Short mmCIF file of C-alpha atoms and ligand atoms in Angstrom, two decimals:
data_model
loop_
_atom_site.label_atom_id
_atom_site.label_comp_id
_atom_site.label_asym_id
_atom_site.label_seq_id
_atom_site.Cartn_x
_atom_site.Cartn_y
_atom_site.Cartn_z
CA MET R 1 -52.08 42.08 -29.34
CA ILE R 2 -48.60 40.98 -28.29
CA VAL R 3 -48.69 39.61 -24.72
CA CYS R 4 -45.17 38.21 -24.42
CA HIS R 5 -42.61 40.37 -26.16
CA CYS R 6 -39.68 38.02 -25.47
CA GLN R 7 -41.35 35.22 -27.43
CA SER R 8 -43.73 37.22 -29.64
CA ILE R 9 -46.80 35.47 -28.25
CA THR R 10 -50.13 37.13 -28.97
CA ASP R 11 -53.44 36.89 -27.16
CA HIS R 12 -54.68 34.91 -30.15
CA ASP R 13 -51.82 32.38 -29.68
CA ILE R 14 -52.76 31.96 -26.01
CA HIS R 15 -56.45 31.42 -26.76
CA ALA R 16 -55.65 29.00 -29.58
CA ALA R 17 -53.36 26.99 -27.28
CA ILE R 18 -56.02 26.86 -24.54
CA ASP R 19 -58.69 25.79 -27.04
CA TRP R 20 -56.39 23.09 -28.44
CA MET R 21 -55.41 21.75 -25.00
CA ARG R 22 -59.03 21.66 -23.80
CA ALA R 23 -60.13 19.88 -26.99
CA ALA R 24 -57.31 17.34 -26.60
CA ASP R 25 -57.99 16.67 -22.91
CA ALA R 26 -61.13 17.88 -21.17
CA GLU R 27 -59.57 17.28 -17.74
CA THR R 28 -56.19 18.91 -18.16
CA LEU R 29 -55.12 21.75 -15.90
CA ILE R 30 -53.90 24.55 -18.12
CA THR R 31 -50.95 26.57 -16.87
CA PRO R 32 -48.79 29.27 -18.44
CA GLY R 33 -45.97 26.74 -18.68
CA LYS R 34 -48.14 24.34 -20.64
CA ILE R 35 -49.13 27.13 -23.01
CA TYR R 36 -45.49 28.05 -23.63
CA HIS R 37 -44.72 24.39 -24.19
CA ALA R 38 -47.66 23.96 -26.59
CA LEU R 39 -46.37 26.92 -28.57
CA GLY R 40 -42.86 25.46 -28.65
CA LYS R 41 -41.46 28.32 -26.59
CA SER R 42 -40.30 29.07 -23.07
CA PRO R 43 -40.55 32.25 -21.01
CA GLU R 44 -37.50 34.44 -20.59
CA CYS R 45 -37.94 37.50 -18.37
CA GLY R 46 -41.39 36.69 -16.94
CA GLY R 47 -42.42 40.33 -17.17
CA CYS R 48 -45.51 39.38 -19.16
CA MET R 49 -46.97 37.03 -16.52
CA PRO R 50 -49.65 39.42 -15.16
CA LEU R 51 -50.94 40.13 -18.68
CA PHE R 52 -50.40 36.50 -19.71
CA LEU R 53 -52.53 35.30 -16.78
CA SER R 54 -55.27 37.87 -17.33
CA THR R 55 -55.40 36.85 -21.00
CA MET R 56 -55.72 33.22 -19.96
CA ARG R 57 -58.51 34.04 -17.50
CA ARG R 58 -60.58 35.65 -20.25
CA ASN R 59 -60.84 32.28 -22.01
CA GLU R 60 -63.96 30.42 -20.87
CA LYS R 61 -62.27 27.06 -21.56
CA LEU R 62 -59.65 27.70 -18.88
CA GLU R 63 -61.98 26.51 -16.12
CA VAL R 64 -60.74 23.73 -13.89
CA PRO R 65 -62.87 20.60 -14.42
CA MET R 66 -65.60 20.39 -11.77
CA HIS R 67 -64.40 17.14 -10.17
CA LEU R 68 -60.89 18.58 -9.66
CA ARG R 69 -62.04 21.78 -7.94
CA SER R 70 -62.26 20.43 -4.41
CA LEU R 71 -58.92 18.64 -4.30
CA ARG R 72 -57.33 21.29 -2.07
CA LYS R 73 -60.20 21.06 0.43
CA GLY R 74 -59.81 17.28 0.49
CA ALA R 75 -56.06 17.57 1.07
CA GLN R 76 -56.63 20.06 3.90
CA ARG R 77 -59.19 17.72 5.48
CA ARG R 78 -56.73 14.83 5.34
CA THR R 79 -54.00 17.03 6.87
CA ASN R 80 -56.28 18.26 9.65
CA THR R 81 -57.54 14.81 10.53
CA GLY R 82 -54.11 13.28 10.48
S1 FES F 101 -42.19 39.26 -21.98
FE1 FES F 101 -42.82 37.21 -21.74
S2 FES F 101 -41.07 36.19 -20.96
FE2 FES F 101 -40.40 38.23 -21.29
#
């Protein structure tokens, strides 16, 4: 299924890019921008972002590594405590 019509990116392309990035680096944070970059493309209109993101979220390898999940809480604690 075509997800991004501007760049002819399919759901298969997105899953393949996520799988490749996760295999290359178990700790990487995977973003839509990194997927476009991995595919050698860049977004144009952005109209596909809701579908692009929902396609990404269906991939079980998208998960943020466990030790990086609490970084926001830590930053908020540091901000609150001065
Ligand atoms: S449809 Fe994806 S950038 Fe336009």
